[in-house]
Coordinates of C-alpha atoms in Angstrom, one line a residue:
Chain A
M874 CA 17.4 -38.7 0.3
K875 CA 13.4 -38.6 0.8
I876 CA 11.1 -38.0 -1.3
L877 CA 7.5 -36.4 -1.4
K878 CA 5.9 -38.1 -3.9
K879 CA 2.9 -35.3 -5.2
N880 CA 0.8 -37.9 -5.7
Q881 CA 0.6 -38.4 -1.7
L882 CA 0.6 -34.6 -0.8
D883 CA -3.8 -34.6 -0.1
T884 CA -2.1 -37.9 2.4
L885 CA 0.1 -35.5 4.1
W886 CA -1.8 -33.0 4.5
E887 CA -5.0 -34.7 5.7
R888 CA -2.5 -36.3 8.3
L889 CA -0.8 -33.1 9.0
A890 CA -4.1 -31.5 9.5
R891 CA -5.0 -34.5 12.0
N892 CA -2.9 -32.7 14.9
A893 CA -2.6 -29.1 13.6
E894 CA -3.2 -26.0 12.2
L895 CA -2.6 -26.5 8.0
Y896 CA -2.3 -24.2 6.2
L897 CA -1.5 -24.0 1.9
P898 CA -0.7 -21.3 -0.9
T899 CA -4.5 -20.7 -2.2
Q900 CA -6.2 -19.3 -4.8
K901 CA -9.6 -18.6 -3.0
G902 CA -12.5 -16.8 -4.9
D903 CA -10.8 -13.3 -5.3
Q904 CA -8.3 -13.8 -2.3
S905 CA -4.4 -15.2 -3.1
G906 CA -3.1 -16.3 0.5
F907 CA -2.3 -18.9 3.4
F908 CA -5.8 -20.3 3.3
S909 CA -6.4 -23.2 6.3
Y910 CA -6.8 -26.4 4.8
K911 CA -10.2 -27.1 6.2
T912 CA -11.6 -24.2 4.8
L913 CA -10.5 -25.3 1.4
K914 CA -13.3 -26.2 -1.2
P915 CA -11.8 -28.2 -4.0
E916 CA -14.1 -27.3 -6.8
K917 CA -13.4 -23.3 -6.1
D918 CA -10.2 -23.3 -4.8
T919 CA -6.8 -24.0 -6.4
L920 CA -3.9 -24.5 -4.7
M921 CA -1.1 -22.6 -5.7
L922 CA 2.2 -24.7 -4.6
D923 CA 3.4 -24.1 -7.9
A924 CA 2.8 -20.3 -8.6
L925 CA 6.1 -18.3 -7.1
N926 CA 4.2 -17.0 -4.6
V927 CA 0.4 -15.5 -2.9
Y928 CA -0.3 -12.3 -2.6
L929 CA -1.5 -12.3 1.2
S930 CA 1.4 -13.1 3.2
P931 CA 1.7 -15.6 5.9
K932 CA 2.1 -13.1 7.9
N933 CA -1.4 -13.0 9.4
I934 CA -0.8 -16.2 11.0
V935 CA 1.8 -15.4 13.1
L936 CA 0.3 -11.6 14.0
P937 CA -3.8 -11.8 12.8
Q938 CA -4.7 -8.2 10.6
T939 CA -6.7 -8.5 14.0
E940 CA -6.4 -10.1 17.3
M941 CA -8.2 -10.7 20.4
M942 CA -5.8 -9.6 23.8
Y943 CA -8.4 -9.7 26.4
S944 CA -11.5 -9.2 27.5
F945 CA -12.6 -7.8 30.8
T946 CA -16.3 -5.9 32.9
H947 CA -16.1 -3.2 34.9
Q948 CA -18.4 -1.9 37.8
G949 CA -16.9 1.2 38.3
Q950 CA -13.8 2.3 38.7
E951 CA -13.5 -1.8 39.3
I952 CA -11.9 -4.0 36.7
N953 CA -11.8 -7.8 35.9
L954 CA -9.9 -9.0 33.7
E955 CA -12.3 -11.8 32.3
E956 CA -9.7 -13.5 29.9
V957 CA -7.0 -13.5 28.3
Y958 CA -6.8 -14.9 24.2
E959 CA -3.4 -16.3 23.8
D960 CA -3.6 -18.8 21.3
P961 CA -1.5 -22.1 21.3
T962 CA -2.9 -24.0 19.1
P963 CA -0.5 -25.5 16.9
R964 CA 0.2 -24.6 13.0
I965 CA 2.0 -25.6 10.5
I966 CA 2.6 -23.1 7.3
F967 CA 3.3 -25.7 4.3
G968 CA 4.7 -24.3 1.1
L969 CA 6.0 -21.0 2.2
R970 CA 8.5 -19.0 0.5
S971 CA 12.4 -18.2 1.7
C972 CA 11.9 -14.7 1.4
D973 CA 8.6 -14.8 3.7
V974 CA 10.4 -17.7 5.9
K975 CA 13.1 -15.2 6.6
S976 CA 10.6 -12.3 7.2
I977 CA 8.8 -14.2 9.9
D978 CA 12.6 -14.3 11.3
R979 CA 12.3 -11.1 11.4
L980 CA 8.8 -10.3 12.9
D981 CA 11.1 -12.8 15.8
T982 CA 13.4 -10.3 16.3
V983 CA 11.2 -8.1 16.6
F984 CA 8.9 -9.3 18.9
F985 CA 11.5 -11.4 21.3
T986 CA 14.2 -9.4 21.3
R987 CA 15.3 -6.4 23.0
G988 CA 14.2 -6.8 26.3
F989 CA 10.5 -7.2 25.8
V990 CA 8.7 -10.6 24.5
D991 CA 5.3 -10.7 23.4
E992 CA 3.7 -13.0 24.3
Y993 CA 0.8 -13.3 22.6
Y994 CA 3.3 -13.3 19.0
R995 CA 5.2 -16.2 21.3
S996 CA 2.7 -18.7 21.5
R997 CA 1.3 -18.4 17.9
R998 CA 4.6 -18.8 16.8
E999 CA 6.5 -21.1 18.9
N1000 CA 3.5 -23.7 17.8
T1001 CA 4.1 -22.9 14.7
L1002 CA 5.8 -25.1 12.4
L1003 CA 7.9 -23.9 8.8
I1004 CA 7.0 -25.9 5.7
L1005 CA 9.3 -23.7 2.8
N1006 CA 9.3 -24.7 -0.4
A1007 CA 12.1 -23.7 -2.1
C1008 CA 12.6 -21.4 -4.4
Y1009 CA 13.7 -22.5 -8.2
H1010 CA 12.2 -19.6 -10.7
P1011 CA 12.6 -15.9 -9.0
G1012 CA 10.5 -13.6 -10.3
P1013 CA 10.1 -10.4 -12.3
N1014 CA 10.3 -8.6 -9.0
C1015 CA 12.7 -10.7 -6.8
F1016 CA 15.3 -10.0 -5.0
C1017 CA 15.5 -12.1 -1.5
E1018 CA 19.4 -12.8 -2.0
A1019 CA 19.7 -8.3 -2.7
M1020 CA 18.8 -8.5 1.1
G1021 CA 21.1 -10.9 2.5
L1022 CA 18.8 -14.2 2.2
S1023 CA 18.9 -17.9 0.0
P1024 CA 15.9 -18.7 -1.5
R1025 CA 16.5 -22.1 -1.3
E1026 CA 17.6 -22.1 2.5
S1027 CA 16.8 -21.2 6.0
E1028 CA 18.2 -21.8 9.3
S1029 CA 14.3 -21.0 10.7
A1030 CA 12.5 -23.5 8.1
D1031 CA 11.4 -26.8 10.0
I1032 CA 11.2 -28.5 6.5
I1033 CA 12.6 -27.8 3.1
L1034 CA 11.0 -29.1 0.0
H1035 CA 12.4 -28.7 -3.7
D1036 CA 10.7 -29.7 -6.1
A1037 CA 11.7 -31.9 -8.7
G1038 CA 9.1 -31.9 -10.8
E1039 CA 7.6 -35.3 -11.3
E1040 CA 9.8 -37.2 -9.6
G1041 CA 8.3 -35.7 -6.3
Y1042 CA 9.4 -33.0 -3.6
I1043 CA 13.3 -34.1 -2.1
W1044 CA 12.1 -33.6 1.3
V1045 CA 14.7 -32.0 4.1
A1046 CA 13.7 -31.7 8.3
N1047 CA 16.0 -28.6 9.0
T1048 CA 15.8 -28.5 13.1
E1049 CA 14.2 -31.0 15.1
K1050 CA 10.9 -29.5 15.5
G1051 CA 11.1 -31.0 11.6
R1052 CA 12.8 -34.0 12.3
E1053 CA 9.9 -35.3 14.8
L1054 CA 7.2 -34.3 12.3
T1055 CA 8.9 -36.2 9.1
G1056 CA 8.9 -39.2 12.0
N1057 CA 5.5 -39.0 12.1
I1058 CA 5.0 -39.1 8.3
E1059 CA 7.9 -41.0 7.2
D1060 CA 5.6 -43.9 5.9
I1061 CA 4.5 -41.6 3.2
L1062 CA 7.8 -40.5 2.5
E1063 CA 9.8 -42.1 -0.1
E1064 CA 14.3 -43.0 -0.2
K1065 CA 15.1 -42.5 -3.5
E1066 CA 18.7 -41.0 -4.9
I1067 CA 17.9 -38.1 -7.5
S1068 CA 19.0 -34.8 -8.1
Y1069 CA 18.3 -31.3 -7.3
P1070 CA 16.1 -28.7 -9.8
Q1071 CA 18.8 -26.4 -11.3
P1072 CA 18.1 -22.8 -10.1
R1073 CA 17.3 -20.1 -13.0
P1074 CA 18.8 -16.7 -12.4
F1075 CA 17.5 -14.2 -11.2
T1076 CA 15.8 -11.6 -13.5
R1077 CA 16.6 -8.1 -12.1
E1078 CA 19.9 -7.3 -10.4
V1079 CA 19.6 -5.0 -7.4
D1080 CA 22.0 -4.3 -5.0
Y1081 CA 21.4 -2.8 -1.5
T1082 CA 25.1 -2.6 0.0
G1083 CA 26.3 1.1 0.9
V1084 CA 21.6 1.8 0.9
A1085 CA 21.1 1.7 5.0
E1086 CA 24.5 4.4 5.0
K1087 CA 23.3 6.1 1.9
L1088 CA 20.1 7.4 3.7
K1089 CA 21.5 8.3 7.1
D1090 CA 22.1 11.9 5.5
M1091 CA 19.2 11.7 2.9
F1092 CA 16.4 12.4 5.5
S1093 CA 15.9 16.3 3.7
H1094 CA 16.9 15.1 1.1
P1095 CA 14.9 16.6 -2.0
I1096 CA 14.3 13.5 -4.3
W1097 CA 11.7 12.7 -1.6
H1098 CA 9.3 14.8 -3.1
P1099 CA 9.8 13.2 -6.4
L1100 CA 9.8 9.8 -5.7
S1101 CA 6.7 10.3 -3.1
D1102 CA 5.0 12.3 -5.8
P1103 CA 2.9 9.2 -7.0
C1104 CA 1.7 7.4 -4.3
I1105 CA -1.6 7.8 -2.9
N1106 CA -1.1 6.4 1.2
C1107 CA -3.0 3.7 0.7
G1108 CA -1.8 0.9 3.2
I1109 CA -1.5 -2.2 0.4
C1110 CA 2.0 -2.0 0.2
T1111 CA 2.4 -2.2 4.4
Y1112 CA -0.4 -5.0 4.1
V1113 CA 0.2 -7.4 1.6
C1114 CA 4.1 -6.8 3.2
P1115 CA 4.9 -10.2 4.8
N1116 CA 7.9 -7.9 7.3
C1117 CA 5.6 -5.1 8.5
Y1118 CA 4.6 -5.2 11.6
C1119 CA 3.1 -2.3 13.2
F1120 CA -0.4 -2.9 15.3
D1121 CA -2.6 -0.4 17.2
I1122 CA -4.3 -1.3 20.5
Q1123 CA -8.1 -0.8 20.5
V1124 CA -11.0 -1.6 22.5
K1125 CA -14.5 -2.3 22.8
T1126 CA -17.5 -1.3 25.0
R1127 CA -21.1 -2.2 25.1
G1128 CA -21.7 -1.2 28.9
E1129 CA -20.3 -3.1 31.3
E1130 CA -17.8 -5.5 28.6
G1131 CA -15.2 -5.1 27.0
Y1132 CA -12.2 -6.4 25.1
R1133 CA -8.7 -5.2 24.3
Y1134 CA -8.2 -6.2 20.8
R1135 CA -5.1 -5.2 18.4
C1136 CA -4.9 -5.0 14.2
W1137 CA -2.8 -4.3 11.8
D1138 CA -2.0 -0.6 11.7
S1139 CA 0.1 1.2 8.7
C1140 CA 2.6 4.4 8.9
M1141 CA 0.9 5.2 5.3
Y1142 CA -2.1 6.3 7.8
G1143 CA -2.2 9.8 9.1
E1144 CA -3.6 8.5 12.2
Y1145 CA -0.5 6.7 12.6
T1146 CA 1.3 9.0 14.1
M1147 CA -1.5 11.5 15.3
M1148 CA -0.5 12.2 18.8
A1149 CA -3.0 13.3 21.7
G1150 CA -3.1 17.0 21.6
G1151 CA -3.9 16.8 18.3
H1152 CA 0.0 17.5 16.9
N1153 CA 1.1 14.9 14.0
P1154 CA 4.6 14.7 13.3
R1155 CA 4.1 13.5 10.0
E1156 CA 1.6 15.4 8.5
T1157 CA 2.1 15.0 4.9
G1158 CA 2.4 11.8 2.4
M1159 CA 5.4 12.6 1.8
E1160 CA 6.7 12.0 5.3
R1161 CA 5.0 9.2 5.3
F1162 CA 6.1 7.6 2.6
R1163 CA 10.1 8.5 3.4
N1164 CA 9.5 6.9 6.9
R1165 CA 7.9 3.7 5.4
F1166 CA 11.6 3.6 3.0
L1167 CA 13.5 4.3 5.3
H1168 CA 12.3 2.6 8.1
K1169 CA 12.8 -1.0 5.8
L1170 CA 16.7 0.4 4.2
E1171 CA 18.2 2.4 7.1
F1172 CA 16.2 2.9 11.0
F1173 CA 15.9 -0.9 10.8
T1174 CA 19.1 -2.6 9.2
E1175 CA 20.6 0.3 12.0
R1176 CA 18.6 -1.3 15.1
Y1177 CA 19.2 -5.4 14.0
G1178 CA 22.2 -5.1 11.9
E1179 CA 19.4 -6.4 8.4
P1180 CA 16.8 -4.5 6.3
L1181 CA 13.0 -5.1 7.1
C1182 CA 12.8 -6.4 3.4
T1183 CA 13.3 -9.6 2.5
G1184 CA 12.7 -8.9 -1.4
C1185 CA 9.7 -11.2 -2.4
G1186 CA 8.1 -7.6 -4.7
R1187 CA 4.3 -8.1 -3.1
C1188 CA 5.0 -4.5 -3.2
I1189 CA 6.2 -3.7 -6.4
A1190 CA 3.8 -5.8 -7.8
V1191 CA 0.5 -4.6 -6.1
C1192 CA 1.2 -1.2 -5.7
P1193 CA -1.7 0.8 -8.0
T1194 CA 1.0 3.5 -8.7
G1195 CA 3.9 1.9 -9.8
I1196 CA 6.1 2.4 -6.3
N1197 CA 9.0 1.0 -6.6
I1198 CA 11.3 0.2 -3.6
I1199 CA 13.9 -1.0 -5.9
E1200 CA 14.2 2.1 -7.8
I1201 CA 14.3 3.6 -4.4
M1202 CA 17.5 1.8 -4.0
E1203 CA 18.7 2.7 -7.2
K1204 CA 18.0 6.4 -6.7
A1205 CA 18.7 6.4 -3.5
K1206 CA 22.1 5.7 -4.2
G1207 CA 22.7 7.7 -7.8
V1208 CA 22.0 11.1 -6.0
E1209 CA 24.3 13.2 -4.0
P1210 CA 23.9 13.1 -0.4
S1211 CA 24.1 16.8 -0.2
A1212 CA 22.1 17.7 -3.2
Chain B
M395 CA 0.1 7.1 -28.7
K396 CA 4.2 8.3 -29.4
D397 CA 2.2 11.7 -31.1
M398 CA 0.3 12.2 -28.2
T399 CA 3.2 12.0 -26.1
D400 CA 5.2 14.8 -28.9
Q401 CA 1.7 17.1 -28.0
V402 CA 1.1 16.5 -24.4
K403 CA 5.3 17.8 -24.3
E404 CA 5.3 20.8 -26.3
I405 CA 2.2 21.9 -24.2
A406 CA 4.1 20.9 -20.9
T407 CA 7.3 22.9 -22.2
K408 CA 5.3 25.9 -23.4
L409 CA 3.1 26.6 -20.0
L410 CA 6.3 25.3 -17.8
E411 CA 8.5 27.7 -20.1
S412 CA 6.4 30.7 -20.2
G413 CA 6.1 30.5 -16.3
Q414 CA 2.0 29.8 -17.5
V415 CA 1.9 26.8 -14.8
D416 CA 4.1 26.2 -12.0
V417 CA 3.4 22.4 -12.2
F418 CA 2.5 19.9 -14.8
M419 CA 0.6 16.7 -13.9
A420 CA 1.2 14.1 -16.6
W421 CA 2.4 10.6 -16.8
E422 CA 6.0 9.0 -16.6
K423 CA 7.7 5.7 -17.9
G424 CA 7.1 2.9 -14.5
D425 CA 10.7 0.7 -13.9
A426 CA 8.8 -1.7 -16.4
P427 CA 7.3 -2.0 -19.9
H428 CA 3.8 -2.3 -18.7
Q429 CA 4.0 0.5 -16.5
S430 CA 2.9 3.8 -16.0
K431 CA 3.2 6.4 -13.5
P432 CA 1.7 9.7 -12.3
F433 CA 4.3 12.2 -12.9
F434 CA 4.6 16.1 -11.9
A435 CA 6.9 17.8 -13.8
R436 CA 8.0 21.1 -12.4
N437 CA 10.7 22.2 -14.5
V438 CA 11.0 21.9 -18.4
A439 CA 14.4 19.7 -17.7
D440 CA 11.8 17.8 -16.5
V441 CA 9.4 17.5 -19.4
E442 CA 11.7 15.0 -21.2
K443 CA 10.2 12.1 -18.9
I444 CA 6.6 13.0 -19.5
I445 CA 4.6 10.0 -21.7
F446 CA 1.2 9.8 -22.8
D447 CA 0.4 6.1 -23.9
E448 CA -1.7 3.0 -23.1
Y449 CA -1.6 2.1 -19.7
C450 CA -2.0 6.3 -18.2
I451 CA -4.7 4.8 -16.3
H452 CA -4.5 6.7 -13.4
N453 CA -7.0 9.3 -12.2
L454 CA -4.5 12.9 -11.9
S455 CA -7.7 15.1 -10.3
T456 CA -7.3 12.9 -7.0
Y457 CA -3.9 14.5 -7.1
L458 CA -5.4 17.8 -7.3
T459 CA -6.5 17.8 -3.6
R460 CA -2.2 18.0 -2.7
F461 CA -2.0 21.8 -4.1
R462 CA -5.6 23.0 -2.7
D463 CA -4.0 25.3 0.2
G464 CA -1.2 26.4 -2.6
K465 CA -1.0 29.3 -4.8
E466 CA 0.2 27.5 -7.8
K467 CA -0.5 27.6 -11.2
I468 CA -1.6 23.8 -12.1
A469 CA -1.8 22.4 -15.7
I470 CA -3.3 18.9 -15.8
V471 CA -3.6 16.7 -18.6
V472 CA -7.5 14.6 -18.4
K473 CA -8.9 11.8 -19.8
G474 CA -12.4 11.9 -20.0
C475 CA -13.4 10.2 -16.9
D476 CA -10.7 12.3 -15.1
S477 CA -12.3 15.1 -16.5
R478 CA -15.4 14.7 -14.3
G479 CA -13.1 14.3 -11.0
V480 CA -12.3 17.6 -12.2
V481 CA -15.5 19.3 -12.0
R482 CA -16.0 17.5 -8.4
M483 CA -12.8 19.2 -7.4
L484 CA -15.0 22.5 -8.5
E485 CA -18.2 21.5 -7.0
D486 CA -16.3 20.9 -3.7
H487 CA -14.2 24.4 -4.3
Q488 CA -11.5 21.8 -3.4
M489 CA -9.8 24.4 -6.3
K490 CA -10.1 27.5 -8.3
R491 CA -10.7 27.0 -11.8
D492 CA -8.5 29.5 -12.3
R493 CA -5.3 28.0 -10.7
L494 CA -6.2 25.1 -13.6
H495 CA -4.8 24.4 -16.8
I496 CA -7.2 21.7 -18.5
I497 CA -5.6 19.4 -21.6
G498 CA -8.4 17.3 -22.2
I499 CA -7.8 14.1 -23.9
N500 CA -10.5 12.3 -25.8
C501 CA -9.4 8.7 -24.5
P502 CA -9.6 5.4 -26.6
G503 CA -9.3 3.5 -23.4
M504 CA -6.2 2.7 -21.2
K505 CA -4.9 -0.7 -20.5
D506 CA -4.7 -1.6 -16.8
P507 CA -1.2 -0.9 -15.4
L508 CA -1.9 -3.1 -12.6
E509 CA -3.1 -5.9 -13.9
A510 CA 0.0 -5.7 -16.2
M511 CA 2.4 -5.8 -13.1
K512 CA 0.1 -8.7 -11.4
Q513 CA 0.0 -10.9 -15.2
H514 CA 3.4 -10.6 -15.3
S515 CA 4.8 -11.3 -11.2
G516 CA 4.8 -15.0 -10.8
F517 CA 1.8 -15.0 -8.5
E518 CA -1.4 -15.2 -11.2
R519 CA -1.7 -19.1 -12.0
E520 CA -3.5 -17.4 -15.4
T521 CA -1.9 -15.1 -17.4
G522 CA -1.8 -13.9 -20.8
E523 CA -2.0 -9.7 -22.3
K524 CA -5.3 -8.2 -21.1
G525 CA -7.1 -6.4 -23.6
L526 CA -8.7 -3.0 -22.3
A527 CA -9.2 -2.1 -18.7
I528 CA -12.6 -3.0 -17.0
K529 CA -13.0 0.5 -16.1
C530 CA -12.6 1.9 -20.1
L531 CA -15.0 -1.2 -21.0
Q532 CA -17.4 0.8 -18.8
C533 CA -16.5 4.0 -19.9
M534 CA -19.6 6.0 -20.6
Q535 CA -17.6 9.6 -21.3
P536 CA -14.2 9.2 -22.8
N537 CA -14.0 12.5 -23.8
P538 CA -13.2 15.5 -21.3
V539 CA -16.2 17.5 -20.5
I540 CA -13.8 20.1 -19.0
Y541 CA -10.4 21.7 -20.2
D542 CA -8.4 24.3 -21.3
E543 CA -7.1 22.2 -25.1
S544 CA -8.1 19.2 -26.4
L545 CA -6.1 16.8 -28.7
G546 CA -6.9 13.6 -30.0
E547 CA -10.0 12.7 -32.0
I548 CA -13.5 12.3 -30.6
Q549 CA -13.8 8.6 -29.2
E550 CA -16.8 7.2 -28.5
P551 CA -17.9 5.4 -25.7
H552 CA -16.7 1.2 -25.3
F553 CA -20.0 0.5 -23.7
K554 CA -23.3 -0.3 -24.6
G555 CA -25.9 -2.0 -23.4
E556 CA -27.8 -1.6 -20.5
R557 CA -26.2 0.7 -17.9
F558 CA -27.8 -0.7 -14.4
T559 CA -28.2 -5.0 -15.2
E560 CA -26.2 -5.9 -12.0
V561 CA -27.6 -2.7 -10.0
K562 CA -30.7 -4.9 -11.1
A563 CA -30.0 -8.1 -10.3
L564 CA -28.3 -7.4 -6.7
E565 CA -32.1 -5.2 -6.1
A566 CA -33.8 -8.6 -7.1
M567 CA -32.3 -10.2 -4.6
S568 CA -34.1 -11.3 -1.0
S569 CA -32.7 -9.3 2.2
E570 CA -31.7 -12.1 3.6
E571 CA -29.2 -13.0 0.0
R572 CA -27.8 -9.5 -0.4
Y573 CA -27.0 -9.7 3.0
Q574 CA -25.0 -12.8 2.4
F575 CA -23.7 -11.0 -0.9
F576 CA -22.2 -8.7 0.8
S577 CA -21.2 -10.8 4.1
E578 CA -19.0 -12.3 1.7
V579 CA -17.7 -9.6 -0.5
L580 CA -17.0 -7.4 2.1
S581 CA -15.4 -10.1 4.6
T582 CA -12.1 -10.3 2.9
C583 CA -11.5 -6.1 2.9
I584 CA -7.3 -5.6 5.0
R585 CA -9.3 -2.4 5.0
C586 CA -6.0 -0.7 3.1
Y587 CA -8.3 2.6 2.4
A588 CA -6.9 2.3 -1.1
C589 CA -10.5 3.1 -2.4
R590 CA -10.4 5.8 -0.9
Q591 CA -7.5 7.6 -1.3
V592 CA -8.1 6.9 -4.6
C593 CA -11.0 8.9 -4.7
V594 CA -11.5 11.8 -6.0
A595 CA -14.6 12.3 -4.3
C596 CA -13.3 11.6 -1.3
N597 CA -11.2 15.0 -0.7
C598 CA -12.5 15.9 3.1
R599 CA -9.4 16.9 5.1
T600 CA -10.4 14.6 7.9
C601 CA -11.8 11.5 7.1
I602 CA -14.6 9.8 9.4
F603 CA -12.1 6.6 9.4
D604 CA -9.5 8.6 10.9
E605 CA -11.5 9.8 13.9
A606 CA -10.2 8.5 16.9
K607 CA -12.1 11.1 19.4
P608 CA -14.7 10.0 18.8
Q609 CA -14.2 6.3 16.9
W610 CA -17.3 6.5 14.4
V611 CA -16.1 3.0 13.2
G612 CA -14.0 0.1 14.7
R613 CA -10.9 -1.1 13.0
E614 CA -11.2 -4.4 13.4
T615 CA -11.1 -6.9 10.3
S616 CA -14.8 -8.3 10.6
V617 CA -17.4 -8.5 9.0
G618 CA -19.2 -6.6 11.4
D619 CA -16.5 -3.7 11.5
N620 CA -16.2 -4.5 7.9
F621 CA -19.8 -3.3 6.5
M622 CA -19.8 0.6 9.0
Y623 CA -16.8 1.3 6.5
H624 CA -18.1 0.3 3.5
I625 CA -21.9 2.2 4.2
V626 CA -20.0 4.9 5.3
R627 CA -17.6 4.9 2.4
A628 CA -21.2 4.1 -0.3
F629 CA -23.2 6.8 1.4
H630 CA -20.7 10.0 0.6
M631 CA -20.3 8.8 -2.8
A632 CA -23.9 9.1 -3.1
G633 CA -24.2 12.2 -6.3
R634 CA -20.5 12.4 -6.1
C635 CA -19.1 9.2 -7.6
I636 CA -17.9 10.6 -11.1
E637 CA -17.3 6.8 -12.3
C638 CA -14.1 6.5 -12.8
G639 CA -13.6 2.9 -11.5
E640 CA -10.4 3.7 -10.0
C641 CA -11.6 2.5 -6.0
E642 CA -12.8 -0.7 -8.0
R643 CA -9.4 -1.3 -10.2
V644 CA -7.4 -0.3 -6.6
C645 CA -8.7 -2.7 -4.7
P646 CA -6.5 -5.6 -3.7
V647 CA -8.8 -7.7 -2.8
N648 CA -11.2 -6.9 -5.6
I649 CA -14.5 -5.5 -3.7
P650 CA -16.9 -5.1 -6.8
L651 CA -17.0 -1.8 -5.4
M652 CA -18.1 0.0 -8.3
L653 CA -21.3 -1.9 -8.1
I654 CA -22.2 -0.4 -5.1
N655 CA -21.4 3.0 -6.5
R656 CA -23.4 2.3 -8.9
K657 CA -26.8 1.3 -7.5
L658 CA -26.4 4.7 -5.7
I659 CA -26.1 6.7 -9.3
K660 CA -28.7 4.7 -10.0
D661 CA -30.8 5.8 -6.9
V662 CA -29.5 9.6 -7.0
D663 CA -30.8 9.6 -10.8
H664 CA -33.9 8.0 -10.0
Y665 CA -35.0 10.4 -6.8
F666 CA -33.3 13.3 -7.3
G667 CA -32.0 13.6 -11.3
P668 CA -31.6 13.1 -14.1
Y669 CA -28.7 13.7 -13.1
D670 CA -24.7 12.2 -13.5
A671 CA -22.3 13.5 -11.1
G672 CA -19.7 16.0 -12.5
M673 CA -20.6 15.7 -16.4
A674 CA -20.4 19.6 -16.4
Y675 CA -19.1 22.4 -14.3
V676 CA -21.4 25.4 -13.8
E677 CA -20.0 27.8 -11.5
G678 CA -21.6 27.2 -7.8
G679 CA -23.0 24.1 -9.1
K680 CA -23.8 21.7 -6.1
P681 CA -24.0 17.4 -6.4
P682 CA -28.1 16.6 -5.5
L683 CA -27.0 15.9 -1.7
S684 CA -26.0 19.3 -1.5
L685 CA -28.7 21.2 -2.2
Y686 CA -32.6 21.3 -0.5
K687 CA -35.3 21.7 -2.7
I688 CA -39.2 21.8 -0.7
D689 CA -40.2 18.6 -3.4
D690 CA -36.7 16.9 -2.4
P691 CA -38.9 13.2 -2.4
D692 CA -39.2 11.8 1.0
D693 CA -41.1 8.8 0.5
F694 CA -38.2 6.3 0.5
I695 CA -36.8 7.5 3.9

């Protein structure tokens, strides 16, 4: 088997960053997320490869929070398209977890299937290579297995790393792209037989079985009121979520020039469903809260066969008022549907 | 604080049973042991869930906006800082005093459940038990300023020393340094609006940031749009921030929002004061920038 010694990481990153934008899980000042290798300052920033995960998911790399679409000029009624900003820069995300790889799969499903391909997303995604850091120590809020994925395997990760401690990382090329990259850096890898680490069990038992079906009849259930009472309808959960993909398209103009861009939007915001004419079909916080969980756990599963949650536990850790998606699944299962 | 929980439950049972109130706003235990979360009891059966422990940090007065158009009688449990939030709601005419039954708790200081959740999440490099929340270490008003009944011994403020040290350091910077400072701290904003949502002073029905026609503030997460968001937010806090510190506590990217708020507190106090927002409820009372006086200073404009 191929082994990547930990003292070779710097060499590897330096090599990878020659031909691609490389992102690493990093604590950068007060932020923890995937940041470009080029922007890292060793004296100030801390690598988070051995932490469970980082707060800001790698979603931002394939679906930036703010993304330029095109610029234009206009004279009277005539509009000229100046530039379209599809971005095919080669990118490598190093050290992401299985939950985040799976969430990128779900984004692929949304942006590539059902008759429409989003070209902005495609140009980024097709040129992004994923290096999975297999997870052997699930955290207290982790439940990826319950959402139908394995913390140590993935079909779409191009390379899978298994952290064997002092021995280094076991390096497994998992796709054609992964094998190609492995070929380019093979001189850094060693050939040695070592044993895989022992995975620790999940601390939390979660069972998604039957939740989507159960929720079908729970749209008008009174339980949504007490469940949503603490929610302040901020957008933290939707923005740290690696799966939430909603965006808004906006325009800025100055004189005869302008540009269109898209930016993340959140179903927690009242403005999100505000319609021309002033009607808002989700006027109250409860309705927005309910929609968020129904979308994740029911609607998306109905449409695509898998839930829009990969069990990373970020929303649980960062919610200012203690909303917990596991608790919502459990409570939904526990009540009478017709109550 | 087991004892405090029992006392709060006792009051809740009395008020809900007799029909004196329709809703009793307090806390319940969250999913994790170090987590408490806002809880609204609506009947006597709900009361058993109520708790009051060292993680009841949330300012419940913000939730009063949910009930502003109704007629329900509401009981609310408040700590010192939260009680100033109740005054904010009353001064802003978002709630009528006679709809409220206020249970004031003289607060010994709270721990931050959000910080504890993060510490236990596996996402943090350095973990360890944290003491009192930062906002509680900066607290100047642990005892409620408005209440119908109060619980616990009168507490001394945790904050000692010079209140505006950090603000003065900010003022001492050159404008370039300040621009640099704010560019750094505001560039990380993800525009989740948690600071707005958790704020009791942010009780507008339609927020300027949600307006689309015209759109006053762009939605890009760029330094320009982020500056615009934070400047407008800060202006609206002038003379109205009750220093509960919730905005800074909930910010997922640790923007020093209370530093900005304290600068405004200092200026309002200096130009229009002495004034501290929400320290006492006087019927018809208004914050300084909601009033016009002929001798208001204008030399700084």
